[in-house]
Short mmCIF file of N, CA and C in Angstrom, two decimals:
data_model
loop_
_atom_site.label_atom_id
_atom_site.label_comp_id
_atom_site.label_asym_id
_atom_site.label_seq_id
_atom_site.Cartn_x
_atom_site.Cartn_y
_atom_site.Cartn_z
N MET A 17 -45.92 33.63 54.45
CA MET A 17 -46.10 33.43 55.50
C MET A 17 -47.59 33.65 56.02
N HIS A 18 -48.39 32.79 56.32
CA HIS A 18 -49.87 33.27 56.66
C HIS A 18 -49.89 33.48 58.43
N ILE A 19 -51.25 34.70 58.53
CA ILE A 19 -51.03 35.17 59.50
C ILE A 19 -52.60 34.83 60.10
N LEU A 20 -53.40 34.31 60.64
CA LEU A 20 -54.69 34.33 60.67
C LEU A 20 -54.77 34.90 62.68
N LEU A 21 -55.58 35.65 62.13
CA LEU A 21 -56.06 36.46 63.32
C LEU A 21 -57.63 36.36 63.66
N ALA A 22 -57.89 35.74 64.86
CA ALA A 22 -59.28 35.44 65.37
C ALA A 22 -59.64 36.22 66.18
N PRO A 23 -60.56 36.09 66.13
CA PRO A 23 -61.62 36.97 67.11
C PRO A 23 -61.63 36.70 68.54
N ALA A 24 -61.20 37.59 69.19
CA ALA A 24 -61.08 37.03 70.76
C ALA A 24 -61.79 37.76 71.75
N LYS A 25 -62.05 37.63 73.05
CA LYS A 25 -63.02 38.22 73.97
C LYS A 25 -62.41 38.84 75.12
N ILE A 26 -61.86 40.28 75.27
CA ILE A 26 -61.42 40.61 76.42
C ILE A 26 -62.27 40.95 77.99
N GLY A 27 -61.96 40.42 78.58
CA GLY A 27 -62.57 40.66 79.83
C GLY A 27 -62.36 42.10 80.28
N ALA A 28 -63.83 42.35 81.25
CA ALA A 28 -63.87 43.63 81.28
C ALA A 28 -62.49 43.99 82.56
N GLY A 29 -61.91 43.07 83.35
CA GLY A 29 -61.12 43.66 84.17
C GLY A 29 -59.53 42.95 83.69
N MET A 30 -59.35 43.09 82.07
CA MET A 30 -58.11 42.70 81.82
C MET A 30 -57.29 44.44 81.21
N PHE A 31 -58.17 45.36 81.01
CA PHE A 31 -58.21 47.08 80.75
C PHE A 31 -59.13 47.80 82.13
N ALA A 32 -58.01 48.02 82.56
CA ALA A 32 -58.91 49.14 83.63
C ALA A 32 -58.77 50.69 82.84
N ALA A 33 -59.87 51.00 82.14
CA ALA A 33 -59.82 52.40 81.35
C ALA A 33 -61.14 52.98 82.06
N GLU A 34 -60.82 54.34 82.44
CA GLU A 34 -61.78 55.19 83.00
C GLU A 34 -62.31 55.98 81.82
N SER A 35 -62.69 55.73 80.69
CA SER A 35 -63.67 56.51 79.91
C SER A 35 -63.46 55.70 78.52
N HIS A 36 -64.65 56.19 77.95
CA HIS A 36 -64.46 55.62 76.34
C HIS A 36 -63.19 56.36 75.80
N THR A 37 -62.69 57.14 75.60
CA THR A 37 -61.74 58.03 75.15
C THR A 37 -60.32 57.34 75.78
N SER A 38 -60.07 56.94 76.61
CA SER A 38 -58.76 55.98 77.16
C SER A 38 -58.91 54.44 76.25
N ARG A 39 -59.98 54.02 76.36
CA ARG A 39 -60.13 52.82 75.20
C ARG A 39 -60.06 53.09 73.97
N HIS A 40 -60.56 54.20 73.49
CA HIS A 40 -60.27 54.37 72.17
C HIS A 40 -58.75 54.08 72.18
N HIS A 41 -58.16 55.41 73.01
CA HIS A 41 -56.84 55.09 72.29
C HIS A 41 -55.99 54.13 72.38
N ILE A 42 -56.85 53.17 73.67
CA ILE A 42 -55.71 51.50 73.42
C ILE A 42 -55.98 50.63 72.54
N ALA A 43 -57.32 50.97 71.63
CA ALA A 43 -57.52 50.34 70.76
C ALA A 43 -56.49 50.42 69.61
N ILE A 44 -56.54 52.08 69.44
CA ILE A 44 -55.40 52.66 68.19
C ILE A 44 -54.41 52.43 68.49
N ALA A 45 -53.67 52.02 69.50
CA ALA A 45 -52.39 51.67 69.46
C ALA A 45 -52.20 50.34 70.09
N ALA A 46 -53.51 49.64 69.87
CA ALA A 46 -52.90 48.32 69.46
C ALA A 46 -52.89 47.68 68.51
N MET A 47 -53.82 48.76 67.42
CA MET A 47 -54.42 48.73 65.68
C MET A 47 -52.46 48.60 65.24
N ALA A 48 -51.92 49.97 66.07
CA ALA A 48 -50.70 50.36 65.18
C ALA A 48 -49.45 49.73 65.24
N CYS A 49 -49.78 48.73 66.61
CA CYS A 49 -48.50 47.61 66.92
C CYS A 49 -49.08 46.73 65.93
N LEU A 50 -50.21 46.12 65.71
CA LEU A 50 -50.73 44.77 65.14
C LEU A 50 -50.30 45.46 63.68
N CYS A 51 -49.97 46.71 63.29
CA CYS A 51 -50.00 46.92 61.56
C CYS A 51 -48.44 46.94 61.63
N VAL A 52 -47.34 47.34 62.76
CA VAL A 52 -46.40 46.96 62.66
C VAL A 52 -45.65 45.71 62.56
N LEU A 53 -46.13 45.08 63.23
CA LEU A 53 -45.74 43.58 63.48
C LEU A 53 -46.16 43.07 62.13
N LEU A 54 -47.18 43.06 61.30
CA LEU A 54 -47.75 42.43 60.26
C LEU A 54 -47.12 43.39 58.95
N GLY A 55 -46.04 44.51 59.37
CA GLY A 55 -45.65 45.23 58.07
C GLY A 55 -45.66 46.36 57.50
N GLY A 56 -47.02 46.58 58.19
CA GLY A 56 -47.49 47.77 57.39
C GLY A 56 -48.22 47.80 55.94
N PRO A 57 -48.52 49.22 55.46
CA PRO A 57 -49.43 49.24 54.31
C PRO A 57 -48.48 48.98 53.01
N SER A 58 -47.17 48.86 53.44
CA SER A 58 -46.18 48.80 52.46
C SER A 58 -45.67 47.51 52.09
N CYS A 59 -46.12 46.26 52.78
CA CYS A 59 -45.88 45.24 52.38
C CYS A 59 -46.63 44.86 50.80
N ALA A 60 -47.55 45.58 50.10
CA ALA A 60 -48.37 45.29 49.42
C ALA A 60 -47.55 46.13 48.40
N ALA A 61 -47.10 46.72 48.12
CA ALA A 61 -46.29 48.10 47.22
C ALA A 61 -45.44 47.31 46.14
N GLY A 62 -45.14 45.83 46.20
CA GLY A 62 -44.50 46.08 45.15
C GLY A 62 -43.13 45.92 45.10
N ALA A 63 -42.21 45.81 44.60
CA ALA A 63 -40.94 45.10 44.32
C ALA A 63 -40.31 47.15 45.04
N GLU A 64 -38.74 46.55 45.48
CA GLU A 64 -38.32 47.96 45.89
C GLU A 64 -37.35 48.19 45.12
N SER A 65 -36.82 46.71 44.44
CA SER A 65 -35.48 46.92 42.96
C SER A 65 -35.98 45.89 42.23
N LEU A 66 -35.49 46.08 40.87
CA LEU A 66 -35.40 44.93 40.59
C LEU A 66 -33.85 44.63 39.70
N ILE A 67 -33.13 43.67 39.35
CA ILE A 67 -32.20 43.11 39.21
C ILE A 67 -32.13 42.59 37.25
N ILE A 68 -32.08 43.05 36.34
CA ILE A 68 -32.25 42.45 35.06
C ILE A 68 -30.95 42.63 34.62
N ALA A 69 -30.41 41.64 33.81
CA ALA A 69 -28.99 41.07 33.11
C ALA A 69 -28.33 42.15 33.79
N GLY A 70 -28.07 41.68 35.24
CA GLY A 70 -26.66 42.47 35.96
C GLY A 70 -26.92 43.41 36.91
N ALA A 71 -28.09 44.89 35.51
CA ALA A 71 -27.83 45.92 36.47
C ALA A 71 -29.27 45.88 37.38
N THR A 72 -28.98 46.95 38.47
CA THR A 72 -30.08 47.09 39.65
C THR A 72 -30.78 48.15 39.23
N TYR A 73 -32.28 48.14 39.43
CA TYR A 73 -32.69 49.41 38.88
C TYR A 73 -33.90 49.64 40.23
N TYR A 74 -33.85 50.91 40.49
CA TYR A 74 -34.24 51.21 41.62
C TYR A 74 -36.21 52.17 41.43
N GLU A 75 -36.42 52.23 40.32
CA GLU A 75 -37.47 53.06 40.29
C GLU A 75 -38.16 52.81 39.08
N PRO A 76 -39.42 52.07 39.23
CA PRO A 76 -39.97 51.56 37.65
C PRO A 76 -40.22 53.08 36.83
N GLY A 77 -40.24 52.24 35.25
CA GLY A 77 -39.95 53.64 34.95
C GLY A 77 -38.63 53.08 33.60
N ALA A 78 -37.79 52.30 34.18
CA ALA A 78 -37.04 51.81 33.08
C ALA A 78 -37.20 50.70 32.57
N SER A 79 -36.60 50.57 31.69
CA SER A 79 -37.22 49.39 30.43
C SER A 79 -35.86 49.37 29.50
N GLY A 80 -35.64 48.12 28.56
CA GLY A 80 -34.76 47.77 28.48
C GLY A 80 -35.59 46.64 27.11
N PRO A 81 -34.86 46.21 26.22
CA PRO A 81 -35.05 45.00 25.18
C PRO A 81 -35.75 44.42 25.70
N GLY A 82 -37.21 44.25 25.52
CA GLY A 82 -38.06 43.04 25.57
C GLY A 82 -38.46 43.01 27.18
N TRP A 83 -38.32 43.73 28.31
CA TRP A 83 -38.76 44.36 29.22
C TRP A 83 -39.27 45.61 29.52
N ALA A 84 -40.18 46.02 30.71
CA ALA A 84 -40.54 47.38 31.18
C ALA A 84 -41.20 47.01 32.51
N TRP A 85 -40.48 47.89 33.17
CA TRP A 85 -41.01 47.91 34.55
C TRP A 85 -41.90 49.37 35.12
N THR A 86 -43.30 48.75 34.68
CA THR A 86 -43.99 50.17 34.39
C THR A 86 -44.76 50.51 35.81
N ASP A 87 -44.44 49.65 37.02
CA ASP A 87 -44.58 50.76 38.60
C ASP A 87 -44.21 49.51 38.89
N ALA A 88 -44.01 49.70 40.54
CA ALA A 88 -42.89 48.75 41.57
C ALA A 88 -43.97 47.31 41.40
N GLY A 89 -45.32 47.17 41.07
CA GLY A 89 -45.54 45.73 41.51
C GLY A 89 -45.47 45.15 40.04
N HIS A 90 -45.14 45.42 38.54
CA HIS A 90 -45.55 44.95 37.29
C HIS A 90 -44.29 45.17 36.64
N LEU A 91 -44.09 43.86 36.21
CA LEU A 91 -42.97 44.30 35.04
C LEU A 91 -43.54 43.18 34.09
N GLU A 92 -43.05 43.89 32.52
CA GLU A 92 -43.93 43.54 30.78
C GLU A 92 -42.60 42.75 30.74
N LEU A 93 -43.03 41.62 29.53
CA LEU A 93 -41.61 40.80 29.44
C LEU A 93 -42.26 40.29 27.84
N ASP A 94 -41.78 41.13 26.77
CA ASP A 94 -42.76 41.05 25.68
C ASP A 94 -41.08 40.55 24.62
N GLY A 95 -40.64 39.08 24.61
CA GLY A 95 -39.54 38.72 23.90
C GLY A 95 -38.35 38.93 24.50
N TYR A 96 -38.52 38.72 25.42
CA TYR A 96 -36.95 39.55 26.53
C TYR A 96 -36.39 38.14 26.44
N ALA A 97 -34.82 37.93 25.91
CA ALA A 97 -33.91 37.04 26.04
C ALA A 97 -32.59 37.05 26.63
N GLY A 98 -32.65 37.05 27.97
CA GLY A 98 -31.15 37.05 28.59
C GLY A 98 -31.34 37.16 29.68
N GLU A 99 -30.57 37.83 30.61
CA GLU A 99 -29.62 36.89 31.71
C GLU A 99 -30.79 36.89 33.16
N ALA A 100 -30.70 36.70 33.79
CA ALA A 100 -31.55 36.36 35.08
C ALA A 100 -31.98 37.97 35.74
N ILE A 101 -33.46 37.90 36.18
CA ILE A 101 -34.38 38.54 36.66
C ILE A 101 -34.71 38.23 38.18
N GLY A 102 -34.39 39.31 39.02
CA GLY A 102 -34.43 39.20 40.49
C GLY A 102 -35.55 40.40 40.78
N ALA A 103 -36.22 40.26 42.13
CA ALA A 103 -36.82 40.89 42.28
C ALA A 103 -37.02 41.29 44.23
N GLU A 104 -36.88 42.21 44.52
CA GLU A 104 -36.77 42.37 45.88
C GLU A 104 -38.12 42.81 46.10
N GLY A 105 -39.42 42.11 46.57
CA GLY A 105 -40.47 42.48 47.13
C GLY A 105 -41.59 41.38 45.93
N ASP A 106 -42.77 41.95 46.48
CA ASP A 106 -43.55 41.30 45.67
C ASP A 106 -43.79 41.81 44.39
N LEU A 107 -43.92 40.69 42.92
CA LEU A 107 -43.83 41.18 41.56
C LEU A 107 -44.58 40.69 40.69
N VAL A 108 -45.63 41.03 40.03
CA VAL A 108 -46.50 40.60 38.71
C VAL A 108 -45.77 40.62 37.50
N LEU A 109 -45.72 39.66 36.93
CA LEU A 109 -44.98 39.71 35.73
C LEU A 109 -45.94 39.22 34.38
N THR A 110 -45.83 40.48 33.25
CA THR A 110 -47.09 39.43 32.39
C THR A 110 -45.85 39.54 30.97
N LEU A 111 -46.44 38.31 30.57
CA LEU A 111 -45.84 37.91 29.96
C LEU A 111 -46.31 38.05 28.43
N ALA A 112 -45.61 38.26 27.29
CA ALA A 112 -46.23 38.39 25.98
C ALA A 112 -44.58 37.49 25.01
N GLY A 113 -45.13 36.87 24.65
CA GLY A 113 -44.32 36.10 23.36
C GLY A 113 -43.71 35.22 24.46
N GLN A 114 -42.62 35.55 23.45
CA GLN A 114 -41.67 34.32 24.01
C GLN A 114 -40.35 34.66 24.91
N ASN A 115 -40.18 34.12 26.01
CA ASN A 115 -39.01 34.72 26.79
C ASN A 115 -38.15 34.15 27.61
N SER A 116 -37.12 34.08 28.03
CA SER A 116 -35.92 33.47 28.40
C SER A 116 -35.48 34.57 28.80
N VAL A 117 -34.92 33.55 30.40
CA VAL A 117 -34.21 34.23 31.67
C VAL A 117 -33.28 32.89 31.98
N THR A 118 -31.70 33.54 31.82
CA THR A 118 -30.91 32.85 32.04
C THR A 118 -29.83 32.98 33.24
N GLU A 119 -29.70 32.12 34.32
CA GLU A 119 -28.69 33.05 35.22
C GLU A 119 -26.99 33.18 34.28
N SER A 120 -26.62 34.48 34.99
CA SER A 120 -25.20 34.77 34.22
C SER A 120 -24.06 33.92 34.45
N HIS A 121 -23.97 33.78 35.76
CA HIS A 121 -22.91 32.98 35.98
C HIS A 121 -21.77 33.89 36.53
N ALA A 122 -22.01 34.85 36.88
CA ALA A 122 -20.79 36.19 37.12
C ALA A 122 -20.58 36.47 38.64
N PRO A 123 -19.76 35.74 39.06
CA PRO A 123 -18.76 35.68 40.52
C PRO A 123 -19.77 36.47 41.40
N ASP A 124 -19.35 38.04 41.16
CA ASP A 124 -20.09 39.17 41.44
C ASP A 124 -21.47 39.79 41.51
N ALA A 125 -22.48 38.49 40.62
CA ALA A 125 -24.08 38.94 40.45
C ALA A 125 -24.85 39.02 42.04
N ASP A 126 -25.53 39.83 41.76
CA ASP A 126 -26.60 40.12 43.20
C ASP A 126 -27.88 38.79 43.03
N ILE A 127 -27.79 38.26 42.42
CA ILE A 127 -28.66 37.45 42.08
C ILE A 127 -28.34 35.60 42.25
N THR A 128 -28.92 35.03 42.85
CA THR A 128 -28.73 34.00 43.16
C THR A 128 -28.25 32.84 41.80
N LEU A 129 -28.05 31.64 42.09
CA LEU A 129 -27.64 31.00 41.13
C LEU A 129 -29.44 30.14 40.35
N CYS A 130 -30.05 31.47 39.92
CA CYS A 130 -31.40 31.21 39.26
C CYS A 130 -31.64 31.94 38.27
N GLY A 131 -32.47 31.17 37.76
CA GLY A 131 -33.11 32.22 36.45
C GLY A 131 -33.46 33.53 36.52
N MET A 132 -34.26 33.18 37.50
CA MET A 132 -35.54 34.67 38.36
C MET A 132 -36.02 34.42 39.70
N GLU A 133 -35.47 35.15 40.37
CA GLU A 133 -36.06 35.31 41.82
C GLU A 133 -36.64 36.16 42.28
N ALA A 134 -37.27 36.14 43.23
CA ALA A 134 -38.05 37.38 43.98
C ALA A 134 -37.97 36.85 45.38
N TRP A 135 -37.89 37.97 45.97
CA TRP A 135 -37.72 37.71 47.53
C TRP A 135 -39.25 38.60 48.13
N GLY A 136 -40.15 37.74 47.55
CA GLY A 136 -41.59 38.22 48.03
C GLY A 136 -42.66 37.57 47.25
N ASN A 137 -43.50 37.35 46.99
CA ASN A 137 -44.63 36.90 45.75
C ASN A 137 -44.61 36.83 44.55
N LEU A 138 -44.74 36.03 43.62
CA LEU A 138 -44.35 36.32 42.57
C LEU A 138 -45.18 35.35 41.86
N THR A 139 -46.42 36.99 40.47
CA THR A 139 -46.97 36.34 40.08
C THR A 139 -46.77 36.03 38.15
N LEU A 140 -47.14 35.06 37.82
CA LEU A 140 -46.56 35.25 36.45
C LEU A 140 -47.97 35.19 35.53
N ARG A 141 -48.60 36.05 34.77
CA ARG A 141 -49.52 35.79 34.10
C ARG A 141 -49.35 36.46 32.43
N GLY A 142 -50.72 36.13 31.95
CA GLY A 142 -50.34 36.30 30.54
C GLY A 142 -50.53 35.42 29.31
N THR A 143 -50.34 35.85 28.26
CA THR A 143 -50.60 34.72 27.35
C THR A 143 -49.09 34.07 26.53
N GLY A 144 -47.89 34.71 27.22
CA GLY A 144 -46.35 34.07 26.40
C GLY A 144 -46.33 33.29 27.48
N THR A 145 -44.71 32.65 27.35
CA THR A 145 -44.00 31.85 27.94
C THR A 145 -42.92 32.21 28.71
N LEU A 146 -42.28 31.30 29.69
CA LEU A 146 -41.19 31.94 29.79
C LEU A 146 -40.34 30.78 30.40
N THR A 147 -39.44 30.74 29.64
CA THR A 147 -38.57 29.71 30.19
C THR A 147 -37.48 30.35 31.27
N ALA A 148 -36.97 30.00 32.50
CA ALA A 148 -35.81 30.05 33.09
C ALA A 148 -35.08 28.99 33.94
N THR A 149 -33.91 29.27 33.60
CA THR A 149 -32.86 28.07 33.60
C THR A 149 -31.77 28.88 34.51
N GLY A 150 -31.19 28.20 35.40
CA GLY A 150 -30.06 28.63 36.18
C GLY A 150 -29.45 27.20 36.91
N SER A 151 -28.31 27.37 37.66
CA SER A 151 -27.62 25.86 37.84
C SER A 151 -28.30 25.71 38.91
N GLN A 152 -28.48 26.03 39.89
CA GLN A 152 -29.15 25.61 41.20
C GLN A 152 -30.69 25.47 40.94
N CYS A 153 -31.37 26.05 40.32
CA CYS A 153 -33.01 26.74 40.06
C CYS A 153 -33.62 27.05 39.05
N GLY A 154 -34.53 27.03 38.50
CA GLY A 154 -35.15 27.55 37.39
C GLY A 154 -35.57 29.31 37.54
N ILE A 155 -36.33 28.80 39.01
CA ILE A 155 -37.10 29.97 39.40
C ILE A 155 -37.30 30.28 41.23
N HIS A 156 -36.75 30.79 41.83
CA HIS A 156 -36.47 30.77 43.00
C HIS A 156 -37.36 31.70 43.72
N ILE A 157 -38.42 31.67 44.96
CA ILE A 157 -39.59 32.19 45.49
C ILE A 157 -39.00 32.06 46.75
N SER A 158 -39.39 33.51 47.47
CA SER A 158 -39.44 33.26 48.84
C SER A 158 -41.03 33.24 49.27
N GLN A 159 -41.63 33.88 48.98
CA GLN A 159 -43.32 32.95 49.04
C GLN A 159 -44.18 32.41 48.54
N ALA A 160 -45.02 33.07 48.07
CA ALA A 160 -45.88 32.14 47.08
C ALA A 160 -45.63 32.49 45.11
N LEU A 161 -45.72 31.62 44.50
CA LEU A 161 -45.86 31.41 43.39
C LEU A 161 -47.26 31.22 42.54
N VAL A 162 -47.64 32.08 41.85
CA VAL A 162 -49.05 32.12 40.98
C VAL A 162 -48.99 32.25 39.46
N VAL A 163 -49.00 30.97 38.56
CA VAL A 163 -49.21 31.01 37.22
C VAL A 163 -50.23 30.83 36.69
N ASP A 164 -51.04 32.52 36.13
CA ASP A 164 -52.14 32.22 35.49
C ASP A 164 -51.98 32.37 33.77
N GLY A 165 -52.58 31.54 32.89
CA GLY A 165 -52.77 31.78 31.80
C GLY A 165 -51.34 31.78 30.62
N CYS A 166 -50.37 31.48 31.53
CA CYS A 166 -49.04 31.66 30.98
C CYS A 166 -48.39 30.32 30.84
N THR A 167 -47.42 29.84 29.87
CA THR A 167 -46.76 28.67 30.33
C THR A 167 -45.22 28.71 31.14
N VAL A 168 -44.47 28.12 32.03
CA VAL A 168 -43.46 28.43 32.14
C VAL A 168 -42.78 27.24 32.17
N ASP A 169 -41.68 27.22 31.85
CA ASP A 169 -40.37 26.02 31.95
C ASP A 169 -39.58 26.32 32.52
N ALA A 170 -39.31 25.99 33.78
CA ALA A 170 -38.14 26.49 34.94
C ALA A 170 -37.53 24.77 34.88
N ARG A 171 -35.90 24.86 35.10
CA ARG A 171 -35.23 24.04 34.90
C ARG A 171 -34.01 24.64 35.76
N ALA A 172 -32.96 23.45 35.93
CA ALA A 172 -31.97 23.77 36.69
C ALA A 172 -31.04 22.77 36.01
N ASP A 173 -29.88 23.33 35.38
CA ASP A 173 -29.01 22.83 34.40
C ASP A 173 -27.63 22.04 35.15
N GLY A 174 -27.55 22.79 36.38
CA GLY A 174 -26.44 22.28 37.15
C GLY A 174 -26.54 21.00 38.18
N ALA A 175 -25.47 21.20 39.21
CA ALA A 175 -26.04 19.97 40.01
C ALA A 175 -26.79 20.35 41.48
#
């Protein structure tokens, strides 16, 4: 989602403010409303949770074979070969070595039929590779995908 904010002129007759202080309060209230409408400062905070190989993690600092969730907005893969990875929110994924994620095909999985998904923005970077395979898509992103310096092979193997 892109939001374009353009400067606008407000005529003197639109707000009947009695003093500089009341105009200041109106400006602060308008800014607060705009922050709420745009999602506030938390929208750039990173992933709220990660699903890795069927397990859900809510706090950074978790790790396993070939992966480490270093902070809310950053996951590192180095030789990961396992089930699907999902992020609730924005995520930067740094790749080292060869990595692969494959849809688990589990009927009760919390992730869609993709090898990798992010419900936010996803940045893939580093010197490594990622092969993502799912029955409906290799990688599903709800907002923007950025690939920087790494090799990505995303495939759907089903219908």
